[in-house]
Short mmCIF file of C-alpha atoms in Angstrom, two decimals:
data_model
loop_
_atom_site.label_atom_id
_atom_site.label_comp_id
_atom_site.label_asym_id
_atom_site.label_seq_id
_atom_site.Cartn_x
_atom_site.Cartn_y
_atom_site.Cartn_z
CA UNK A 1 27.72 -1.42 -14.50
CA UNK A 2 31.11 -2.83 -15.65
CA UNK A 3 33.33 -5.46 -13.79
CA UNK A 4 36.20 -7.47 -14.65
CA UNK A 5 35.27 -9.99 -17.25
CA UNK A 6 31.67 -9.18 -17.32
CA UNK A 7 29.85 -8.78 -20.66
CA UNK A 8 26.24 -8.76 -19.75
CA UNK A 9 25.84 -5.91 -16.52
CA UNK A 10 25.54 -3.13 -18.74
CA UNK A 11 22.49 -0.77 -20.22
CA UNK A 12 22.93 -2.68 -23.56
CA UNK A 13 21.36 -5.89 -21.68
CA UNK A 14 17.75 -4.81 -21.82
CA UNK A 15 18.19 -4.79 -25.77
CA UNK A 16 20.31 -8.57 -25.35
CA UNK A 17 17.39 -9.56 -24.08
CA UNK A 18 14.66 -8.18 -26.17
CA UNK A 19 16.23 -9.63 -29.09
CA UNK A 20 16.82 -13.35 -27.14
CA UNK A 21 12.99 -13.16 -26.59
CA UNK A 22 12.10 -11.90 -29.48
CA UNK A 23 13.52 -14.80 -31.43
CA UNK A 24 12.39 -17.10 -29.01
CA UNK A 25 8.77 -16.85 -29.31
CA UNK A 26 9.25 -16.89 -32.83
CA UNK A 27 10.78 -20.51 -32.44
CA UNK A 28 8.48 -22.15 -30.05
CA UNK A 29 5.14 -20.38 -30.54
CA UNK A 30 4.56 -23.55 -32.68
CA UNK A 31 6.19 -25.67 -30.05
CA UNK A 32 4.20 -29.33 -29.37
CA UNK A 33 3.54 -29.39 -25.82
CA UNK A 34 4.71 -33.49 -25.83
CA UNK A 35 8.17 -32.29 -27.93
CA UNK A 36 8.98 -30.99 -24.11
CA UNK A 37 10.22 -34.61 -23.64
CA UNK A 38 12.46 -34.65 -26.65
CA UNK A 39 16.12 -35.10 -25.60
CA UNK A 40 17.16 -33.22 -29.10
CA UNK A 41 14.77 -30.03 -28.37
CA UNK A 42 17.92 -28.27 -26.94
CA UNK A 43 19.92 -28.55 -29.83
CA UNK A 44 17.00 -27.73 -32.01
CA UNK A 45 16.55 -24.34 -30.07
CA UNK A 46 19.99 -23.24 -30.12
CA UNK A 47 19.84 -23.70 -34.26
CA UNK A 48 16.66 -22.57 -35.28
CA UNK A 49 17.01 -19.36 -32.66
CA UNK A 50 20.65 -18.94 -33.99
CA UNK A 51 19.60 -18.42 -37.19
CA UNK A 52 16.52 -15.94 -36.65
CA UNK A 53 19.51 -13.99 -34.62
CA UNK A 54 21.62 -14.38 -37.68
CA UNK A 55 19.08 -13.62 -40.18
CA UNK A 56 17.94 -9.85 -38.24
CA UNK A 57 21.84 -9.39 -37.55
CA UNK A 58 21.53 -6.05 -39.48
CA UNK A 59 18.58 -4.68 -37.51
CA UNK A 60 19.27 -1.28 -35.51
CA UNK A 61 18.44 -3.21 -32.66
CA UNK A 62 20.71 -6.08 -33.45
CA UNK A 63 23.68 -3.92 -34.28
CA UNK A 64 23.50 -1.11 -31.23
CA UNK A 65 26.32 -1.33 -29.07
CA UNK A 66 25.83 -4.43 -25.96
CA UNK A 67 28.42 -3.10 -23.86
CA UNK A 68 31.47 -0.76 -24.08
CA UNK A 69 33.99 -3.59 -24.89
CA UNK A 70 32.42 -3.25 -28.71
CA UNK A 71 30.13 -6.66 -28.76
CA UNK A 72 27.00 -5.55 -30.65
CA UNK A 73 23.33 -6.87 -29.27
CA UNK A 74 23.49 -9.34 -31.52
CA UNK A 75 26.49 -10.40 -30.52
CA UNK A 76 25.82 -10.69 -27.04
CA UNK A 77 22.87 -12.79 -27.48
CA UNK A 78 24.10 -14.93 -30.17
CA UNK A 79 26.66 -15.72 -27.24
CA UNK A 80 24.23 -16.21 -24.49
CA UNK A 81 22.54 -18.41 -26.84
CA UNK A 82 25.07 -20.78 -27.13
CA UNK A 83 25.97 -21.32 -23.58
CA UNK A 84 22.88 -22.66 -22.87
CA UNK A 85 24.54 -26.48 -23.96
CA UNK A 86 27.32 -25.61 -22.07
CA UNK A 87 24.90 -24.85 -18.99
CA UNK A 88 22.17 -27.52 -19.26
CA UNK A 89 20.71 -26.78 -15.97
CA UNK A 90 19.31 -23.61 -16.98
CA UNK A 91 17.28 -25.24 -20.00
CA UNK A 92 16.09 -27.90 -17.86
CA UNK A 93 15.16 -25.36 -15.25
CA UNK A 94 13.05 -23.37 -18.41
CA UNK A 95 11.14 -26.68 -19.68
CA UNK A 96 9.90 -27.13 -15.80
CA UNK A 97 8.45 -23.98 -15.35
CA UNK A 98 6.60 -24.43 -19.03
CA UNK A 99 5.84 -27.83 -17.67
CA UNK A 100 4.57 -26.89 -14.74
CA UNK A 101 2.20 -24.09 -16.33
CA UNK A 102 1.09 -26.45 -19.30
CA UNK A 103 -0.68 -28.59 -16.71
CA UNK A 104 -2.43 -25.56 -15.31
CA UNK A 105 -3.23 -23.84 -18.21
CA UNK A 106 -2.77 -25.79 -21.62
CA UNK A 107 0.25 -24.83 -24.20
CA UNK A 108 -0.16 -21.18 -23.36
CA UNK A 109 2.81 -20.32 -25.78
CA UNK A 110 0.86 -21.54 -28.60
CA UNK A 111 -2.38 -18.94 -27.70
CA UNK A 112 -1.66 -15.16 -28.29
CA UNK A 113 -2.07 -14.29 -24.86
CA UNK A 114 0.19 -16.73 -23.40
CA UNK A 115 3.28 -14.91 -25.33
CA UNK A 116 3.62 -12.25 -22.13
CA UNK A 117 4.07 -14.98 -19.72
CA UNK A 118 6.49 -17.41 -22.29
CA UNK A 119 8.79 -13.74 -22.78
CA UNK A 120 8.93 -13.41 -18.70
CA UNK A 121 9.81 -17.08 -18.65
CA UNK A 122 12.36 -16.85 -21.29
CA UNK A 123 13.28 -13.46 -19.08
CA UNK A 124 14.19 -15.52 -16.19
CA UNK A 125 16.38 -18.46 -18.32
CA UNK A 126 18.54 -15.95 -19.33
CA UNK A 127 19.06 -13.49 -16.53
CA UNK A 128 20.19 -16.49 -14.67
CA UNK A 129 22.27 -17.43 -17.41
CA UNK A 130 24.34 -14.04 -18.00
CA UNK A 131 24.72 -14.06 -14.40
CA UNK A 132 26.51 -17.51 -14.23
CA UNK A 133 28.77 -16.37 -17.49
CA UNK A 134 29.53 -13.00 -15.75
CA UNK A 135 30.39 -14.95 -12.59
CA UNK A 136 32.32 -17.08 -14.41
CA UNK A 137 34.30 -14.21 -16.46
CA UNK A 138 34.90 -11.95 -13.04
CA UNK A 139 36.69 -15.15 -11.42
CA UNK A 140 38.85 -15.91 -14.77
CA UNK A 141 39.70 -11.86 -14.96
CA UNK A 142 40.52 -11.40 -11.33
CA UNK A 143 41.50 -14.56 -9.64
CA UNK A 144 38.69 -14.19 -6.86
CA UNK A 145 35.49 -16.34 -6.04
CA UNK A 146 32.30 -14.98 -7.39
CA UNK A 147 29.03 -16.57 -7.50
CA UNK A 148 25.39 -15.70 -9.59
CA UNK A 149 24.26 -14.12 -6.48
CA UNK A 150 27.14 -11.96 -5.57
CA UNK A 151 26.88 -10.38 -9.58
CA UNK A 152 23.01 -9.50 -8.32
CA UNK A 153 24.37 -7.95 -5.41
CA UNK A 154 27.20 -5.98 -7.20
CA UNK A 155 24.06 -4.83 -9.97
CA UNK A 156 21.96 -4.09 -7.00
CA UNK A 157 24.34 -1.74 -5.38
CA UNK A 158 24.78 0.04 -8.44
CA UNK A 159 20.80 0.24 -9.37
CA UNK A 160 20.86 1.40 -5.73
CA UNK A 161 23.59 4.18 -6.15
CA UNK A 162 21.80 5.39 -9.64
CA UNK A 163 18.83 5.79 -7.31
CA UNK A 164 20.39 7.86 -5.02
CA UNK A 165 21.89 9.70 -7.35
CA UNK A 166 18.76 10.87 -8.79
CA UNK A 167 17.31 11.97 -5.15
CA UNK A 168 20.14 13.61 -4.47
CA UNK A 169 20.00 15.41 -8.16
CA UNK A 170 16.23 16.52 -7.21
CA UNK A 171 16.81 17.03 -3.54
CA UNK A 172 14.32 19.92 -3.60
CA UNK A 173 11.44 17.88 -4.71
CA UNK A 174 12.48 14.63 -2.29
CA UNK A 175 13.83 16.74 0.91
CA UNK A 176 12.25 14.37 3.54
CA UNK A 177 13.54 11.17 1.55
CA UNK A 178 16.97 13.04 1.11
CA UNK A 179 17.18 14.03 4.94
CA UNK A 180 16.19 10.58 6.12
CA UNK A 181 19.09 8.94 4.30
CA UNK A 182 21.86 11.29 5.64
CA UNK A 183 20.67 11.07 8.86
CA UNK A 184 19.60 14.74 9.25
CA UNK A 185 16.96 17.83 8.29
CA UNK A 186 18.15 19.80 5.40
CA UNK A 187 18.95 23.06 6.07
CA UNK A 188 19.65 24.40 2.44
CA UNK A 189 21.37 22.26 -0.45
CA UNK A 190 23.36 19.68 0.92
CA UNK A 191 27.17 19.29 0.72
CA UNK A 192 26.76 15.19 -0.04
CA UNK A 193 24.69 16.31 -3.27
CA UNK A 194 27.89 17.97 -4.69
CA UNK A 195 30.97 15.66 -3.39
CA UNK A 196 28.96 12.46 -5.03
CA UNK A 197 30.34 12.58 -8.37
CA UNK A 198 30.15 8.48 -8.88
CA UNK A 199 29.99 5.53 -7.38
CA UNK A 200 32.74 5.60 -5.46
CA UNK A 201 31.79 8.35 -3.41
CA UNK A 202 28.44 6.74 -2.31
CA UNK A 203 28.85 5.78 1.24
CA UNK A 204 27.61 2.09 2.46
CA UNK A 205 25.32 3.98 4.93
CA UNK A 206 23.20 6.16 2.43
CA UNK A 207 22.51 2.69 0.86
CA UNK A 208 21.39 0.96 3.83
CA UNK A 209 18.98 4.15 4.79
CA UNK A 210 17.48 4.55 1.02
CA UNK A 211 16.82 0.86 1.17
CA UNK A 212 14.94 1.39 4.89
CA UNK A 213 13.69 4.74 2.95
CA UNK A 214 11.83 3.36 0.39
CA UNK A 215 8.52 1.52 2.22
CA UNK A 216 7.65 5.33 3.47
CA UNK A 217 8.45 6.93 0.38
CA UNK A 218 6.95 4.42 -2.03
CA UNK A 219 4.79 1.85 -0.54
CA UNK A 220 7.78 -0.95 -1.39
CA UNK A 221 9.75 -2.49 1.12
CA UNK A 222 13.88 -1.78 0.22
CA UNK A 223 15.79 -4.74 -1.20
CA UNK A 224 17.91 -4.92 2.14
CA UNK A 225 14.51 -4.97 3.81
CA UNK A 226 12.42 -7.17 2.29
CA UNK A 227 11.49 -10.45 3.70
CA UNK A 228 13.93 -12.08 1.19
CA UNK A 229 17.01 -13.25 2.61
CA UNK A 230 18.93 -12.52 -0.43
CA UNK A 231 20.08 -9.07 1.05
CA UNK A 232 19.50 -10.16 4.91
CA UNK A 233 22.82 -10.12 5.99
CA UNK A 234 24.39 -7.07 3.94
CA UNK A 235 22.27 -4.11 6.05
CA UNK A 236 24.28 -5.23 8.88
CA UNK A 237 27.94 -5.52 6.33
CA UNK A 238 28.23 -1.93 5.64
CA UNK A 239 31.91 -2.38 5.11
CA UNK A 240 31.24 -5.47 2.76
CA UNK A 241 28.75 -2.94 0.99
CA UNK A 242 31.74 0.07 0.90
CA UNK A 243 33.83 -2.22 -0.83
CA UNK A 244 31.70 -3.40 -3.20
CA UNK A 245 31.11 0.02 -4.47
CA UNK A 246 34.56 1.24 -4.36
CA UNK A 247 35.31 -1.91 -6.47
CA UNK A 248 32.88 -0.62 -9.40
CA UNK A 249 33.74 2.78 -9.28
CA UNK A 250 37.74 1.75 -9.74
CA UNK A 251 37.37 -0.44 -12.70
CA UNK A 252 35.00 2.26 -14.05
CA UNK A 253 37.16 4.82 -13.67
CA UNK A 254 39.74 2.48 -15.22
CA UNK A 255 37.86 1.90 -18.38
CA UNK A 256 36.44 5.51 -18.58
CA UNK A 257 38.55 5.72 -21.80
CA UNK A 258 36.34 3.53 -23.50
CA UNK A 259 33.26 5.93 -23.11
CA UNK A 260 34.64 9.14 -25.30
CA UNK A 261 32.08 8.21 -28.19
CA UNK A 262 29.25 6.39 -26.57
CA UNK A 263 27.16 8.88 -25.94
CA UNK A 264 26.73 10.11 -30.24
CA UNK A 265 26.57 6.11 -30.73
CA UNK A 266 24.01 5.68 -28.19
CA UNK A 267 21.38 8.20 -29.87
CA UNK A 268 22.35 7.00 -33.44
CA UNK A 269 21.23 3.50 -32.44
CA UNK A 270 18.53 4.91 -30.47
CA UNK A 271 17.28 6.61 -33.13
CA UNK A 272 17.50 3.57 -35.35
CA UNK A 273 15.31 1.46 -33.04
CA UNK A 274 12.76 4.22 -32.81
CA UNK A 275 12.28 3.83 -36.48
CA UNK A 276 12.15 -0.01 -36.40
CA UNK A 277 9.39 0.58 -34.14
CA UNK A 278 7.60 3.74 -35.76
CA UNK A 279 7.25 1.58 -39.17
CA UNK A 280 6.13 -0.99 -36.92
CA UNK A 281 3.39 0.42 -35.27
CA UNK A 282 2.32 2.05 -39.02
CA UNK A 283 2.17 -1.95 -40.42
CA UNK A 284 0.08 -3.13 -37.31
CA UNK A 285 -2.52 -0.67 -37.59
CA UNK A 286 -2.51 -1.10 -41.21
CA UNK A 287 -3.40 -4.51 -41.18
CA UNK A 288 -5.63 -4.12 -38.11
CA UNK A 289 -8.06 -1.91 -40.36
CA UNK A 290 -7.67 -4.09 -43.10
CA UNK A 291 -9.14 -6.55 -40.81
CA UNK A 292 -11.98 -5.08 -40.57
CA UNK A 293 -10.58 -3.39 -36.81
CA UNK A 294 -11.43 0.32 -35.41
CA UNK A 295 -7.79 1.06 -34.48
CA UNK A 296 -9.50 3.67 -32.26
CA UNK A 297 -8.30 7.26 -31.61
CA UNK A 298 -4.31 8.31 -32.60
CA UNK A 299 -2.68 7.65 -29.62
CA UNK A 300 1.42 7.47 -28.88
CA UNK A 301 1.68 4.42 -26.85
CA UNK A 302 4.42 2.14 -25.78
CA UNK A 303 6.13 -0.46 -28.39
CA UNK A 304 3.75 -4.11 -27.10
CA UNK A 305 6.17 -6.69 -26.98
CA UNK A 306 7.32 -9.51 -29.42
CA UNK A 307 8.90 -7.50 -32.55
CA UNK A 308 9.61 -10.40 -35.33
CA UNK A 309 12.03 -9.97 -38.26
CA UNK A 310 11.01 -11.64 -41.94
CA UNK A 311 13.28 -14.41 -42.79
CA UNK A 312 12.51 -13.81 -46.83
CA UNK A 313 13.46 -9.87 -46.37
CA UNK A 314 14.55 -8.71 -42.72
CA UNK A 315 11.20 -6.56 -43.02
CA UNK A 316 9.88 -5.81 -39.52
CA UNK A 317 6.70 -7.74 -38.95
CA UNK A 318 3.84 -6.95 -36.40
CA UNK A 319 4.09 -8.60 -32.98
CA UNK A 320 1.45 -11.60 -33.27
CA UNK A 321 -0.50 -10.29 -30.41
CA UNK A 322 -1.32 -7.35 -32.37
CA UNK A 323 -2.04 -9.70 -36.04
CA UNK A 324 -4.23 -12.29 -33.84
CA UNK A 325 -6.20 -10.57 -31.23
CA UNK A 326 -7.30 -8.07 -34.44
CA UNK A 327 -9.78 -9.72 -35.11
CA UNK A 328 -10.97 -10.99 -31.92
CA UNK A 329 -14.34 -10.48 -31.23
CA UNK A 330 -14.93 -7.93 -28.03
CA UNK A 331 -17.37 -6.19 -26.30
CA UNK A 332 -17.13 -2.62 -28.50
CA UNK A 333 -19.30 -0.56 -25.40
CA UNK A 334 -17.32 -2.45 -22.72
CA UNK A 335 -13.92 -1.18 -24.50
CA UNK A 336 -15.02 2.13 -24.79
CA UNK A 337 -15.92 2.62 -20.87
CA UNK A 338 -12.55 1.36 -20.09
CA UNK A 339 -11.21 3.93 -21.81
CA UNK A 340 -13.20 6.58 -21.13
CA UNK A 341 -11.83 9.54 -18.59
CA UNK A 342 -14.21 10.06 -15.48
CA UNK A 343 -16.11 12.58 -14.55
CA UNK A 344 -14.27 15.61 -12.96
CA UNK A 345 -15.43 14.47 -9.04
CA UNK A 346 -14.06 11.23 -10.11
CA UNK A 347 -11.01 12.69 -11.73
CA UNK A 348 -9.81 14.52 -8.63
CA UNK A 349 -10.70 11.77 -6.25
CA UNK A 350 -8.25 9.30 -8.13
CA UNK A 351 -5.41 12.47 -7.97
CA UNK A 352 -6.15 12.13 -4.49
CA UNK A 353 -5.98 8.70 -4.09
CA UNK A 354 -2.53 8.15 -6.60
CA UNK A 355 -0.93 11.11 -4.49
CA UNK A 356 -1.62 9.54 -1.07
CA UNK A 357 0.70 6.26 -2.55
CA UNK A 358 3.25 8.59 -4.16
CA UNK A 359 2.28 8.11 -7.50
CA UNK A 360 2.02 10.83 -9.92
CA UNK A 361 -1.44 12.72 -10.05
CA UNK A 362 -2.37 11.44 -13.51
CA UNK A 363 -1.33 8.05 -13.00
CA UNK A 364 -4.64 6.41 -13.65
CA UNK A 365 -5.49 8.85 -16.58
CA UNK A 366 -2.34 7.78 -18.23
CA UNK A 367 -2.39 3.99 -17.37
CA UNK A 368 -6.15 4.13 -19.18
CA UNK A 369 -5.31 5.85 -21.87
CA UNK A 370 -1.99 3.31 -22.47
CA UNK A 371 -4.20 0.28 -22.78
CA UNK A 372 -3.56 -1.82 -26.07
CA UNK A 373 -7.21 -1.12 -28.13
CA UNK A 374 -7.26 -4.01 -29.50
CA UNK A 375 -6.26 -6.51 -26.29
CA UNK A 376 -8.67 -9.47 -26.05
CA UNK A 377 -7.97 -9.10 -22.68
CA UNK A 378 -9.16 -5.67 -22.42
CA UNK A 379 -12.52 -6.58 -23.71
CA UNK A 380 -12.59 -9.49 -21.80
CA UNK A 381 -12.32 -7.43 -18.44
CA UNK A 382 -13.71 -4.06 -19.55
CA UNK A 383 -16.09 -3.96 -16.74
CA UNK A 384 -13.30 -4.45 -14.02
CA UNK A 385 -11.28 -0.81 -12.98
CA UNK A 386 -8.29 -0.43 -13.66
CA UNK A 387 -6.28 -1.01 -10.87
CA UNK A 388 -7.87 -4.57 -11.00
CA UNK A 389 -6.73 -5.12 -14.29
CA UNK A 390 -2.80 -3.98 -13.07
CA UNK A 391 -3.59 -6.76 -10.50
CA UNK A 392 -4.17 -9.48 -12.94
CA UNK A 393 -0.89 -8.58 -14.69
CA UNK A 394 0.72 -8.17 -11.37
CA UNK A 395 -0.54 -11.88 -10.90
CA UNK A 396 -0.13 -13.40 -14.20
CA UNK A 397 3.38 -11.73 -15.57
CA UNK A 398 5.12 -10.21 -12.53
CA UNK A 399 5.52 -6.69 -11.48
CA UNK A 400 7.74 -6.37 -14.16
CA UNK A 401 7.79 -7.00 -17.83
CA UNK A 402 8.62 -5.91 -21.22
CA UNK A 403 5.17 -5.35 -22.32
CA UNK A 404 4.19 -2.81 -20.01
CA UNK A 405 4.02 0.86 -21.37
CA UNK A 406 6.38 3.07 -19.07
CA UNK A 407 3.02 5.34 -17.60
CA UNK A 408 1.97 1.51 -15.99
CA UNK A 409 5.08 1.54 -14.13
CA UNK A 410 5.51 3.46 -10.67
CA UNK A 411 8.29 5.76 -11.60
CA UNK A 412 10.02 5.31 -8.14
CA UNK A 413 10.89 1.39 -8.78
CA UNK A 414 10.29 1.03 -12.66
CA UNK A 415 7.80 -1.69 -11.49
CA UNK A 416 4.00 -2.10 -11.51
CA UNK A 417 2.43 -0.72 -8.24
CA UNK A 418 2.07 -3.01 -5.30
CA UNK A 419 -0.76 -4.49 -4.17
CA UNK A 420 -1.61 -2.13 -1.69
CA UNK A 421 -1.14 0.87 -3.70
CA UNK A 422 -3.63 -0.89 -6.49
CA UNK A 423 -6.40 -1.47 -3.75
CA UNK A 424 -5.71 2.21 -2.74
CA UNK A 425 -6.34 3.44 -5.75
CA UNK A 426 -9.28 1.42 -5.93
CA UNK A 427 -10.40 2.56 -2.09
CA UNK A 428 -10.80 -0.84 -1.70
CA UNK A 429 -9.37 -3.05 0.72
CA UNK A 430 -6.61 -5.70 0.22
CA UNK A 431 -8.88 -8.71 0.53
CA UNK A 432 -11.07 -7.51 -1.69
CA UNK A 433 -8.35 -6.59 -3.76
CA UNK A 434 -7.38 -10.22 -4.15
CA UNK A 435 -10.95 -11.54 -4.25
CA UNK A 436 -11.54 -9.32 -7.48
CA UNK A 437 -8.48 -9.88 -9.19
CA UNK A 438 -9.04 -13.89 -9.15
CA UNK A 439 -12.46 -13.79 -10.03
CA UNK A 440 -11.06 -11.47 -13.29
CA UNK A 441 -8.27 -14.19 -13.81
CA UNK A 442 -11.21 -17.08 -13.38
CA UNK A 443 -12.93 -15.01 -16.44
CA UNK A 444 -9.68 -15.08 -18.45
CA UNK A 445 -9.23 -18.69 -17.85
CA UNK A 446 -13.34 -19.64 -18.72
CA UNK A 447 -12.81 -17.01 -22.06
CA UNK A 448 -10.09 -19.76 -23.26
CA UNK A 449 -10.35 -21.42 -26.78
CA UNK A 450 -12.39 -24.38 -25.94
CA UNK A 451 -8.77 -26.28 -27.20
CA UNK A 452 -6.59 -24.38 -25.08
CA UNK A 453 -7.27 -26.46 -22.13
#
């Protein structure tokens, strides 16, 4: 999404912030917890994180395009970075919420585990952050008030036209969904699916009927129909919602121009990252083995998260989950049955079961065989299902988050199931849901270092 004097709304953001927590973790895995107090840790951040940015400046990652104005990743965050002085509120926000979750559970960033829930923390600092810049940058480029919460709204319209988009692209397959949100049964292809060419021919009304769509079609209530009040009063603004997407679509049609080579730079830089994280992947199972580790069978799974650059040679080093939990000492048999495929009566029952909450077929087939080999976590929780162990990441790190590998994810909101498709899947109830999945995170907890506390 592009607006006037935004830097930060576009597809180059998820790499932006990759690379902010990516350097991150690096500088304050070996954060004290009492340096939390120190008046001077601010500063210190911004430095010691500016230079691990500067340092992996010539990373494919680092140097892929941000945004189609020409600021590189690195750019971007090196940026973001050093507004956080400028917007102290933020940081203070940050050092609460680690505050607030050292006296629950210890210096979690310090413990290999805890680096999923620092990332999502780090997640939230600076997705309020960009949001306040953009904010900032829209008023200064157009003269007009603009608030945080009115970017979301502008990025939510546009996640919500993309979505609609693809519906209407596959109308075949999503008919009923398709029907609902233009109001009528579909009698052949319809005539909406070929005068929506962008975003400025999605009308307000499609967008307030996918959002009411969505609990039917995927088990998750719509953003203008959750309980949130966020989006309460814009399903009854549909003119406040026409305008907003007319706005988008005319400065993207504006800067259009800029677009003629972005597609042959995008899958050069792609390309480049893949290979960052192909040589990776090779180093990490390397060293695993050298450890003494059964890597397990050759799998293709998803990148885990935390990617770390040398600051002697820029060589890519292994995320420290991977390094740490190697050796970790788990339950070999336990491992084994959580990875193991069921029996064909069991197979088809979980089809069943993933169909009846519009999940793919395979779901659970693919979410098993995705699991990390060598998580401490895994064999810490082998004898829970899976859906059980979703619900303890659902709990612990949100419904979304970096580390998840895409199979996880419910391909209808790029998020983690929802409770009540995980106890489906289970054919369990919610409540028992809920009882399980705390007495798994009580396990996690009581499996601590005995210094962790």
């Amino acid at each position: 999404m592009r607006l006037p004097g935004t830097r930060y709304q576009e597809p180059g953001w998820e790499q932006v912030r990759k690379l902010l927590g990516q350097a991150s973790v690096q500088m304050l895995r070996t954060l004290a917890p009492d340096e939390l107090q120190d008046p001077a840790l601010l500063d210190r951040y911004v430095d010691e994180t500016g230079a691990l940015l500067h340092a992996c400046r010539h990373t494919a990652r680092a140097a892929a395009a941000g945004n189609s104005y020409g600021d590189s990743v690195g750019e971007l965050a090196l940026s973001l970075l050093y507004e956080l002085p400028v917007q102290p509120a933020f940081w203070q926000a940050f050092l609460a919420t680690l505050e607030t979750e050292l006296a629950r559970s210890g210096a979690f960033w310090q413990q290999p585990s805890g680096e999923g829930m620092l990332r999502k923390k780090l997640n939230d600092l600076y997705a309020g952050l960009r949001d306040r810049i953009d904010a900032d940058g829209y008023m200064v480029a157009t003269g007009r008030s603009c608030t945080p919460n009115r970017i979301y709204t502008y990025r939510m319209l546009d996640t919500a036209y993309g979505e609609i988009a693809a519906l209407f692209a596959d109308w075949q397959a999503h008919s009923a969904q398709v029907g609902a949100i233009l109001g009528r049964e579909l009698q052949g292809i319809p005539i909406e699916v070929r005068q929506m060419k962008s975003i400025a021919g999605c009308k307000a009304d499609w967008v307030i009927a996918w959002s009411a769509t969505l609990e039917q079609f995927s088990g998750a209530a719509g953003p203008l129909h959750t309980r949130s009040k966020r989006f309460a009063s814009l399903k009854n603004s549909p003119d406040k919602i026409a305008a907003m997407l007319a706005e988008i679509g005319e400065y993207e049609q504006l800067s259009a121009n800029q677009d003629s080579a972005e597609t042959f730079r995008s899958d050069a830089e792609e390309a480049g990252i893949w290979l960052e994280d192909y040589w990776r992947v090779l180093h990490a199972s390397e060293q695993h083995e050298q450890d003494g580790g059964d890597s397990g069978p050759d799998l293709l799974l998803m990148a885990e998260a935390g990617e770390y650059e040398s600051e002697a040679d820029g060589e890519v080093l292994p995320d420290s989950e991977h390094v740490a939990e190697a050796g970790a000492e788990v339950e070999r048999v336990g491992v084994q049955a959580a990875w193991a495929e069921p029996d064909e009566t069991t197979r088809m029952l979980e089809q069943q079961r993933a169909s009846d909450v519009s999940l793919p077929p395979g779901y659970l087939s693919l979410a098993r065989l995705a699991q990390h080999a060598g998580s401490r976590m895994l064999g810490i929780l082998a004898q829970e299902s899976l859906p059980i162990r979703l619900a303890v990441y659902h709990k612990l790190l949100g419904v979304a988050d970096d580390s998840y590998p895409d199979v996880w994810l419910d391909p209808a909101t790029g998020e983690l199931p929802t409770l009540q498709q995980l106890a489906a899947l289970d054919g369990i109830s919610m409540p028992t849901l809920r009882k399980r999945r705390n007495e798994a995170i009580d396990k996690l907890y009581a499996a601590r270092p005995s210094g962790a506390a």
